[in-house]
Coordinates of C-alpha atoms in Angstrom, one line a residue:
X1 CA 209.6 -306.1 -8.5
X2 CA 209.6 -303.2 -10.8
X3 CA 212.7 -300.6 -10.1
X4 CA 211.1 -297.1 -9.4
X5 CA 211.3 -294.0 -11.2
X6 CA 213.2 -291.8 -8.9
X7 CA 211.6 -288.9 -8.0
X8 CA 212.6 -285.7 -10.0
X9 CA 212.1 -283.3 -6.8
X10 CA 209.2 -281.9 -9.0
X11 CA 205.4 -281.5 -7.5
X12 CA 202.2 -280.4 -9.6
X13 CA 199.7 -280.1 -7.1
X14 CA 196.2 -280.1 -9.4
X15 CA 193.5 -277.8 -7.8
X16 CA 193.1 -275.6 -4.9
X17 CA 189.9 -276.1 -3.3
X18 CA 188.3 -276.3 0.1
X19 CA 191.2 -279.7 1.0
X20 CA 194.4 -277.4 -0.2
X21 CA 196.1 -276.2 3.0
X22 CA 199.0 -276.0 4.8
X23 CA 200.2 -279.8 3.3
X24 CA 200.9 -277.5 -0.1
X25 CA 203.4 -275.6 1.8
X26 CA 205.2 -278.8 3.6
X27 CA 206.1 -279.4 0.2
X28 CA 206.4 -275.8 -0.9
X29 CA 210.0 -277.0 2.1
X30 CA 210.7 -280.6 0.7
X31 CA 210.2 -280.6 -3.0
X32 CA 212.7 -278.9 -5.4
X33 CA 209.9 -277.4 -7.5
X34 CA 205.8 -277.1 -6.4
X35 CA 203.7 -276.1 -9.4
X36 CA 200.0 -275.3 -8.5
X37 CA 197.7 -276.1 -11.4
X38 CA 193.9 -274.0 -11.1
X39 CA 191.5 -273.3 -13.8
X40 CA 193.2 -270.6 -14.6
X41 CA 197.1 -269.1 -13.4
X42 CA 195.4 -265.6 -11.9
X43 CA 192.8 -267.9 -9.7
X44 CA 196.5 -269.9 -9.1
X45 CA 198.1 -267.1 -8.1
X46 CA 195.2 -266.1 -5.5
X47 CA 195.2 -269.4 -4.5
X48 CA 199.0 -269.2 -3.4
X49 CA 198.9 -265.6 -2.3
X50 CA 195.6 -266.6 0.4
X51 CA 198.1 -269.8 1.4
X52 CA 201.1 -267.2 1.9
X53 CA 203.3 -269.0 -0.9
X54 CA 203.4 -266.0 -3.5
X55 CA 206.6 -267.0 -5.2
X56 CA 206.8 -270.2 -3.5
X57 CA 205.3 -272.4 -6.1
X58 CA 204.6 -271.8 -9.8
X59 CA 200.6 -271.2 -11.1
X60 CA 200.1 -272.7 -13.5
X61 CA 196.4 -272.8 -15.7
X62 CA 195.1 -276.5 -15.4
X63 CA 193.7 -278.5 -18.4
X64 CA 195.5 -282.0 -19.5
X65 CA 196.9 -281.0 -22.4
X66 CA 199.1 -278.6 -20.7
X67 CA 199.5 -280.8 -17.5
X68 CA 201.2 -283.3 -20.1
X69 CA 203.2 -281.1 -21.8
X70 CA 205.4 -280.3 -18.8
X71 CA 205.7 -283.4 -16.7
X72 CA 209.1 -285.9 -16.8
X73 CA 210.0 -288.6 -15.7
X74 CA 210.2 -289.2 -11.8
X75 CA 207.5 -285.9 -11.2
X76 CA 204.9 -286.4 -8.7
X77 CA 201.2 -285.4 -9.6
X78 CA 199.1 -284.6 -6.5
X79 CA 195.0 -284.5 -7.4
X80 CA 192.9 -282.9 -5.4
X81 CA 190.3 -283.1 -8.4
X82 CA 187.1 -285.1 -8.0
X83 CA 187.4 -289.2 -8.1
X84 CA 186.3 -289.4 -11.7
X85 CA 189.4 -287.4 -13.0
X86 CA 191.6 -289.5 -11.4
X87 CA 191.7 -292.6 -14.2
X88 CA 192.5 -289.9 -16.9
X89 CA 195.2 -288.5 -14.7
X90 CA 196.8 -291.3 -14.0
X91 CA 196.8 -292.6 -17.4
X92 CA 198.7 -289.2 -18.5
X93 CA 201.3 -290.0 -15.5
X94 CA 201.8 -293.6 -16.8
X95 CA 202.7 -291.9 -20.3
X96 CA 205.3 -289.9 -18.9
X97 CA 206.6 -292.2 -16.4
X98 CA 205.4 -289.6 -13.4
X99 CA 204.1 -290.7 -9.4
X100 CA 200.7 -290.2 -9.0
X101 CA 198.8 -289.6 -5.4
X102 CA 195.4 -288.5 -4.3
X103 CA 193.6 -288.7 -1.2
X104 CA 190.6 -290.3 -2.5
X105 CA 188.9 -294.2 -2.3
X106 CA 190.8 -296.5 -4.6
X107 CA 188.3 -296.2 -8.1
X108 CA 187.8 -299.0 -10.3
X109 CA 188.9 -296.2 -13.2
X110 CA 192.5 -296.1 -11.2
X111 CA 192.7 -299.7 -10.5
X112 CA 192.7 -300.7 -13.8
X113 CA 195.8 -298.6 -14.6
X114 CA 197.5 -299.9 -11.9
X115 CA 199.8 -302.8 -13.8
X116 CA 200.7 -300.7 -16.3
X117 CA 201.9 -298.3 -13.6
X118 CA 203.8 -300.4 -11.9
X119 CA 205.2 -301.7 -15.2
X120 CA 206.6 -297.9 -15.6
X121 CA 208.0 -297.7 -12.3
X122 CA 206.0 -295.2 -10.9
X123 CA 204.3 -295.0 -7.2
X124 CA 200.4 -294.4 -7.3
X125 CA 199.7 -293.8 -3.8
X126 CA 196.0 -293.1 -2.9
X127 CA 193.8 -292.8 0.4
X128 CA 196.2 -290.5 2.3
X129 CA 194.2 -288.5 3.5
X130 CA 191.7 -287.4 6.3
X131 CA 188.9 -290.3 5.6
X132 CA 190.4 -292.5 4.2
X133 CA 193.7 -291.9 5.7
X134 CA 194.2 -291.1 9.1
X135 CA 191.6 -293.4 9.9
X136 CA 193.4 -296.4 8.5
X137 CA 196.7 -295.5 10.3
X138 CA 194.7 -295.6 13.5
X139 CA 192.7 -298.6 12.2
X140 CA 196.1 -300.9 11.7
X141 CA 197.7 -298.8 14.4
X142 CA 194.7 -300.8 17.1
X143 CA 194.6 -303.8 15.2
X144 CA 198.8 -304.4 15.1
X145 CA 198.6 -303.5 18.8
X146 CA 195.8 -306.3 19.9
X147 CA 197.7 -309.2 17.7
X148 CA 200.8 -308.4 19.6
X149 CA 198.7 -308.5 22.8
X150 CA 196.6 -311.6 21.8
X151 CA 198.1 -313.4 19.0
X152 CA 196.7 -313.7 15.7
X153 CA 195.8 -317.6 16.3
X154 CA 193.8 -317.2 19.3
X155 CA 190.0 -317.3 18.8
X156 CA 188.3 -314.3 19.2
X157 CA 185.3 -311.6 18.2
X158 CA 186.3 -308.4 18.2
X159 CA 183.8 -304.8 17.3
X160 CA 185.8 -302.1 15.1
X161 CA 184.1 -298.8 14.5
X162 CA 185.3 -295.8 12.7
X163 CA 183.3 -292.9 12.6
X164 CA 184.1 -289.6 11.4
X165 CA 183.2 -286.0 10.9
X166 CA 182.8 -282.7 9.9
X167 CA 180.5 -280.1 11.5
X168 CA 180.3 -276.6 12.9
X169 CA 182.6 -275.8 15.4
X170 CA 179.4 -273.9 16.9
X171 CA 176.3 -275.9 16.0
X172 CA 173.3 -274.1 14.6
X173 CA 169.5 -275.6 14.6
X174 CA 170.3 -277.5 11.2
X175 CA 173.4 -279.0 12.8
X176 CA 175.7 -278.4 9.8
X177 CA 176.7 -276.5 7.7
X178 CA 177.6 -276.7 3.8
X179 CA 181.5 -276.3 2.9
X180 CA 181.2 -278.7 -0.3
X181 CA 179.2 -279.2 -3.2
X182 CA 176.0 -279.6 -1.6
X183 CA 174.4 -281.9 -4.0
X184 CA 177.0 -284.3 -3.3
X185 CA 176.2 -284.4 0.4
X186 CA 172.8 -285.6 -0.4
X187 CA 173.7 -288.0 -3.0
X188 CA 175.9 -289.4 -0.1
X189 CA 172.7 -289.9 1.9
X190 CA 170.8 -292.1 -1.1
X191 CA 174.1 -294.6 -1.1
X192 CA 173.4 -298.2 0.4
X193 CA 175.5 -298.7 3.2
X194 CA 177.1 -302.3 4.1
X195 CA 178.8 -303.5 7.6
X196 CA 178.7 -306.2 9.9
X197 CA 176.3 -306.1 12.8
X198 CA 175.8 -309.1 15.3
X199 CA 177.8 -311.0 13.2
X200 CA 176.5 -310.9 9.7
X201 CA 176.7 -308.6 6.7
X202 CA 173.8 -306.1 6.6
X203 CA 172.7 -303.3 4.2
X204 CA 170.9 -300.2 4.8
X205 CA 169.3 -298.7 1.7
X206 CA 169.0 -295.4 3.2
X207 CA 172.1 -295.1 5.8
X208 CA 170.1 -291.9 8.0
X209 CA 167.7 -294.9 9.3
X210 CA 170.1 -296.7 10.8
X211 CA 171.8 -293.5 12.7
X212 CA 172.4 -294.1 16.4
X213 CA 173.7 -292.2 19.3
X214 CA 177.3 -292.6 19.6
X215 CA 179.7 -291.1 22.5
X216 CA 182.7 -289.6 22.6
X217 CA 184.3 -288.6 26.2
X218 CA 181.3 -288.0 27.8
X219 CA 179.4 -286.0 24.6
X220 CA 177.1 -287.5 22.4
X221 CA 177.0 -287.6 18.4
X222 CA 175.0 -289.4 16.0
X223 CA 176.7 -292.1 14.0
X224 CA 175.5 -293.8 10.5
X225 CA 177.4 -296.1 8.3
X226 CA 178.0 -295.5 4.8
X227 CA 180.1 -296.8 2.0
X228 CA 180.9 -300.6 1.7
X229 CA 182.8 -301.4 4.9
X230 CA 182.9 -304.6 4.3
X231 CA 186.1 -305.1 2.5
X232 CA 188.3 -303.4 4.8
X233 CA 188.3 -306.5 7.2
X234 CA 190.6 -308.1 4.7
X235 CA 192.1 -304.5 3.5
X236 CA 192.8 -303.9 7.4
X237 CA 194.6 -307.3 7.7
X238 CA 192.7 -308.8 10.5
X239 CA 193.4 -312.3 11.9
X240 CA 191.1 -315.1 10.3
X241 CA 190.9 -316.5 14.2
X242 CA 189.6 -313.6 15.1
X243 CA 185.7 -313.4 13.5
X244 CA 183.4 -309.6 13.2
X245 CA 180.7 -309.0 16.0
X246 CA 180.5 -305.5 14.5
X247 CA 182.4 -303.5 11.5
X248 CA 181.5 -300.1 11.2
X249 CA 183.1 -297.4 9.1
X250 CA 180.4 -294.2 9.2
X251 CA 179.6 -291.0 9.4
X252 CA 179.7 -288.6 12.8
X253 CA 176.9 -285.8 13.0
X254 CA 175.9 -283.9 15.6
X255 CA 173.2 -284.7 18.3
X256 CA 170.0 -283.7 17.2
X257 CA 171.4 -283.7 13.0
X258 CA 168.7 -286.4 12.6
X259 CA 165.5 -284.6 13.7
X260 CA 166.8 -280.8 11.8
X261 CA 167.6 -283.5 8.7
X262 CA 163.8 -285.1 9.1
X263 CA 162.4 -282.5 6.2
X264 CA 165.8 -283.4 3.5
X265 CA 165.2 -287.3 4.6
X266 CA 161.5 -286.9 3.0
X267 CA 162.8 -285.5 0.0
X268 CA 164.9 -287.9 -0.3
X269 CA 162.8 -290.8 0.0
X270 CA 160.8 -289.5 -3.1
X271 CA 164.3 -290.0 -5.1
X272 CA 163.2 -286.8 -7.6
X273 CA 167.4 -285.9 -9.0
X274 CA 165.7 -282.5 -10.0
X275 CA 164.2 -281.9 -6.9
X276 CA 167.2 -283.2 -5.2
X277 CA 169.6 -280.8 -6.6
X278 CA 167.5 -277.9 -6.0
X279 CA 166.6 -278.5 -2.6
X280 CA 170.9 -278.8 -2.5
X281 CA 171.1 -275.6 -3.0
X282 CA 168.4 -273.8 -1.1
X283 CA 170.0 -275.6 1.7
X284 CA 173.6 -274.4 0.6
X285 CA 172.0 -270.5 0.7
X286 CA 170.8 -271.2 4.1
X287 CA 173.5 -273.2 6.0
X288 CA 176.7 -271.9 4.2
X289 CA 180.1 -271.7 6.0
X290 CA 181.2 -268.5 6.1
X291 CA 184.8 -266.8 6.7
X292 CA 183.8 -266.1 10.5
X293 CA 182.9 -270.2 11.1
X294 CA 185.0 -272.2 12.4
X295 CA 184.7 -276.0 11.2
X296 CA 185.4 -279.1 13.6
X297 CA 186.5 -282.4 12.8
X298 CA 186.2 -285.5 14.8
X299 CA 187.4 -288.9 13.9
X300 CA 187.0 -291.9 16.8
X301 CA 188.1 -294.7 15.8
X302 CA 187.7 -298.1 18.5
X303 CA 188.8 -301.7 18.6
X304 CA 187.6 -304.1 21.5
X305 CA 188.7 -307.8 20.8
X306 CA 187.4 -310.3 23.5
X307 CA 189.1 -314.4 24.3
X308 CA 186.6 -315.1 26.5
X309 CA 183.8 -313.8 28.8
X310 CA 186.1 -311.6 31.2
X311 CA 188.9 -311.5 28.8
X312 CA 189.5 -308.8 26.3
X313 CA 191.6 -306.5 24.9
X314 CA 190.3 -302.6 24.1
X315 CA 192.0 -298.9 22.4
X316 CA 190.6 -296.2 20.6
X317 CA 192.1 -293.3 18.6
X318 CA 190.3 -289.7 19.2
X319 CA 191.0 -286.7 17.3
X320 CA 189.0 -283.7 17.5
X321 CA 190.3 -280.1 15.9
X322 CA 189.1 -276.8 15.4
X323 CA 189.7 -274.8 12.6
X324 CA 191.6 -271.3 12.9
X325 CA 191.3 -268.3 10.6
X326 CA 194.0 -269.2 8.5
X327 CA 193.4 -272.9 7.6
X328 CA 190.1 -275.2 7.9
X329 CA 190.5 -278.2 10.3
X330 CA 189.1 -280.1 7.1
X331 CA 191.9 -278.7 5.1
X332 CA 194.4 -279.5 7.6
X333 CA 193.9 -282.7 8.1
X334 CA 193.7 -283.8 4.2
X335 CA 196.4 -282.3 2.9
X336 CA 199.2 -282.7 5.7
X337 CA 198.7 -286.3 5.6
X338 CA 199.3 -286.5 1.9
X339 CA 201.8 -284.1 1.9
X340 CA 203.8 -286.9 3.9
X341 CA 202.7 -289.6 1.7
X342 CA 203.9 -287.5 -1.1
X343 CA 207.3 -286.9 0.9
X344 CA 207.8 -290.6 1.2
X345 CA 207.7 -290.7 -2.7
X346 CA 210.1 -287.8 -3.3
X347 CA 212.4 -290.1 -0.5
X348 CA 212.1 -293.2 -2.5
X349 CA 210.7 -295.3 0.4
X350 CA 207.6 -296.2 -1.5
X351 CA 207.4 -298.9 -4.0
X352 CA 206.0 -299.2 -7.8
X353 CA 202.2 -299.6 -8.1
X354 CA 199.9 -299.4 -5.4
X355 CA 200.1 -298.4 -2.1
X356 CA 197.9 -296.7 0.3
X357 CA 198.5 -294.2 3.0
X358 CA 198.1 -297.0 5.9
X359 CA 198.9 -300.7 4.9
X360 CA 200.6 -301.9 8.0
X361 CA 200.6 -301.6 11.8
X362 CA 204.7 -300.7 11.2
X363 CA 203.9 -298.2 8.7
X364 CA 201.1 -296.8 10.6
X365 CA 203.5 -295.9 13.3
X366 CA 205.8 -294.7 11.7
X367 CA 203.7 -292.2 9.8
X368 CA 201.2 -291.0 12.7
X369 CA 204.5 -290.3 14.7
X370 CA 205.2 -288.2 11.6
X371 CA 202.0 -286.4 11.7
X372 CA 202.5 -285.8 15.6
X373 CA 206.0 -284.3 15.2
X374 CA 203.9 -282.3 12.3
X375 CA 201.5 -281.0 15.2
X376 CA 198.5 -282.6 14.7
X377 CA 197.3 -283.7 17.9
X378 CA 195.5 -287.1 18.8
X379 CA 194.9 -289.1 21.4
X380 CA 195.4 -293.1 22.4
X381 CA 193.8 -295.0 24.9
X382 CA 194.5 -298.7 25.6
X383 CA 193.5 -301.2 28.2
X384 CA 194.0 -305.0 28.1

């Protein structure tokens, strides 16, 4: 195995959108040096002042040129840039022998670059965030718990569902609310979805067909898959005895999102990208979040494994958080987690190459007890 880099105790956090919260000042308290990168060092300097960490961290004006120019061996890049940037990124980080992290899905872009990063020693830690993130910690989290409960030999089917979500804190009659490009929200809606459903691999071709009611103590969402959930039965590590009645990894929406949605889902269907990214932003101008919303985010993740007809074993993760006035629940809970992942870099505890926020039941424990201590409140329930 490859020795790592150690870490130079220097941060350069890329971007400072709608994800950038209070995870930029955890580290702002752990790392020797935090550099903010933004498009340009006065929108850095806002950026720090609305976090409260004026003269905390060093703006900086972001393009790659200059991003290269300053990083050294053992630095940790942080992106909070879109997926697509990420290959690029990394590449620049391989050159200078620097850790890279994101919260994002692993891209084809990045894994390509893995071997030559973990020929140079360095970390490339990915999906630490919110979704994916928090929801793999509690997906391993259930799953180490029902092998040490059942045994990973002993036949079995088991469901596993993770749904999560962002919406208005107080709903409205469109049931959301736009915080994010909007285009990309819709786009999200014309991606095939794949999971397992009475024990076979399906796909929906348009995900909002498939939506179901879904609840949650007592209160009822709407739940749709999306993405290729498929692979994360092997990802998650589940026992081969044990075989998939149902693997779900989706989206949450409010009750009632699917009937206000009914006149997008039409325009939609008709698959006109013009059309498409103007009806994106009428919608934006209509349902915007303003700085008087609150957002919510709930993520319920479940796992019910049954031996035998009145035999099983069941838990669930629930988080559900408000935003406040100083700090988005969204924002929260994507950048605290990978501000930890970020710490366990600048600690050393990570290896070279890959590694995602949740890879194993230990892990997972380790790290949601983190979060905890870090204030971010969850819930477990287990019976069996």
């Amino acid at each position: 195995m490859t020795e790592v880099v150690p870490a130079s105790g220097t941060v350069h956090w890329i971007g400072a959108g709608l994800s950038t919260g209070s995870g930029l000042a955890a580290l702002c308290d752990t790392a020797a040096r935090v550099r903010l990168w933004h498009r340009t060092e006065e929108r850095a300097e806002q950026a720090l002042a609305a976090l409260g960490l004026a003269g905390r961290a060093e703006p900086r004006a972001y393009t790659p040129s200059a991003l290269a120019a300053e990083l050294a061996p053992g630095d940790i890049v942080v992106s909070m840039l879109p997926a697509p940037e990420h290959g690029p990124l990394l590449a620049a980080c391989v050159g200078a022998r620097a850790h890279f992290a994101c919260s994002s899905y692993v891209s084809d872009a990045v894994l390509e670059r893995v071997p030559a990063a973990e020929a140079a020693g360095i970390t490339v830690l990915t999906e630490t965030g919110l979704d994916p993130g928090i929801d793999h910690l509690f997906a391993h989290s259930l799953i180490a718990r029902a092998t040490e409960a059942i045994g990973p030999g002993t036949a079995a089917s088991y469901t596993l569902t993770s749904y999560c979500g962002g919406v208005p804190a107080v709903p409205n009659d469109f049931r959301y609310r736009f915080s994010w490009a909007p285009v990309g929200v819709l786009n999200a809606l014309r991606s095939p979805a794949r999971y397992i459903e009475d024990g076979a691999e399906t796909t929906a071709d348009r995900p909002w067909t498939v939506t179901r009611p879904h609840v949650i103590d007592g209160e009822t969402f709407e739940a749709y898959p999306n993405r290729d959930s498929v692979p994360f039965v092997t990802q998650y590590g589940l026992p081969p005895a044990w075989k998939p009645l149902t693997f779900v990894r989706g989206t949450l929406r409010l009750d009632g999102w699917l009937t206000a949605w009914a006149p997008v889902f039409a325009e939609l269907e008709q698959g006109d990208d013009r059309r498409i990214a103007s009806l994106a932003r009428e919608l934006a101008t209509r349902y915007p979040t303003t700085d008087a919303d609150r957002d919510r985010v709930v993520l319920a993740v479940s796992l019910d494994v049954h031996t035998g007809p009145d035999e099983h074993w069941s838990g669930r993760y629930l988080l559900d958080m408000v935003g406040t006035k100083e700090e988005s629940a969204m924002a929260r809970l994507v950048s605290r987690p990978l501000a930890l992942g970020v710490g366990h870099i600048l600690d050393g505890s990570l290896p070279a190459g890959l590694s995602r926020g949740a890879e194993t039941g230990e892990r997972s424990e380790v790290w949601l007890r983190e979060l905890g201590r870090e204030g971010l409140q969850f819930g477990l329930w287990v019976e069996g």
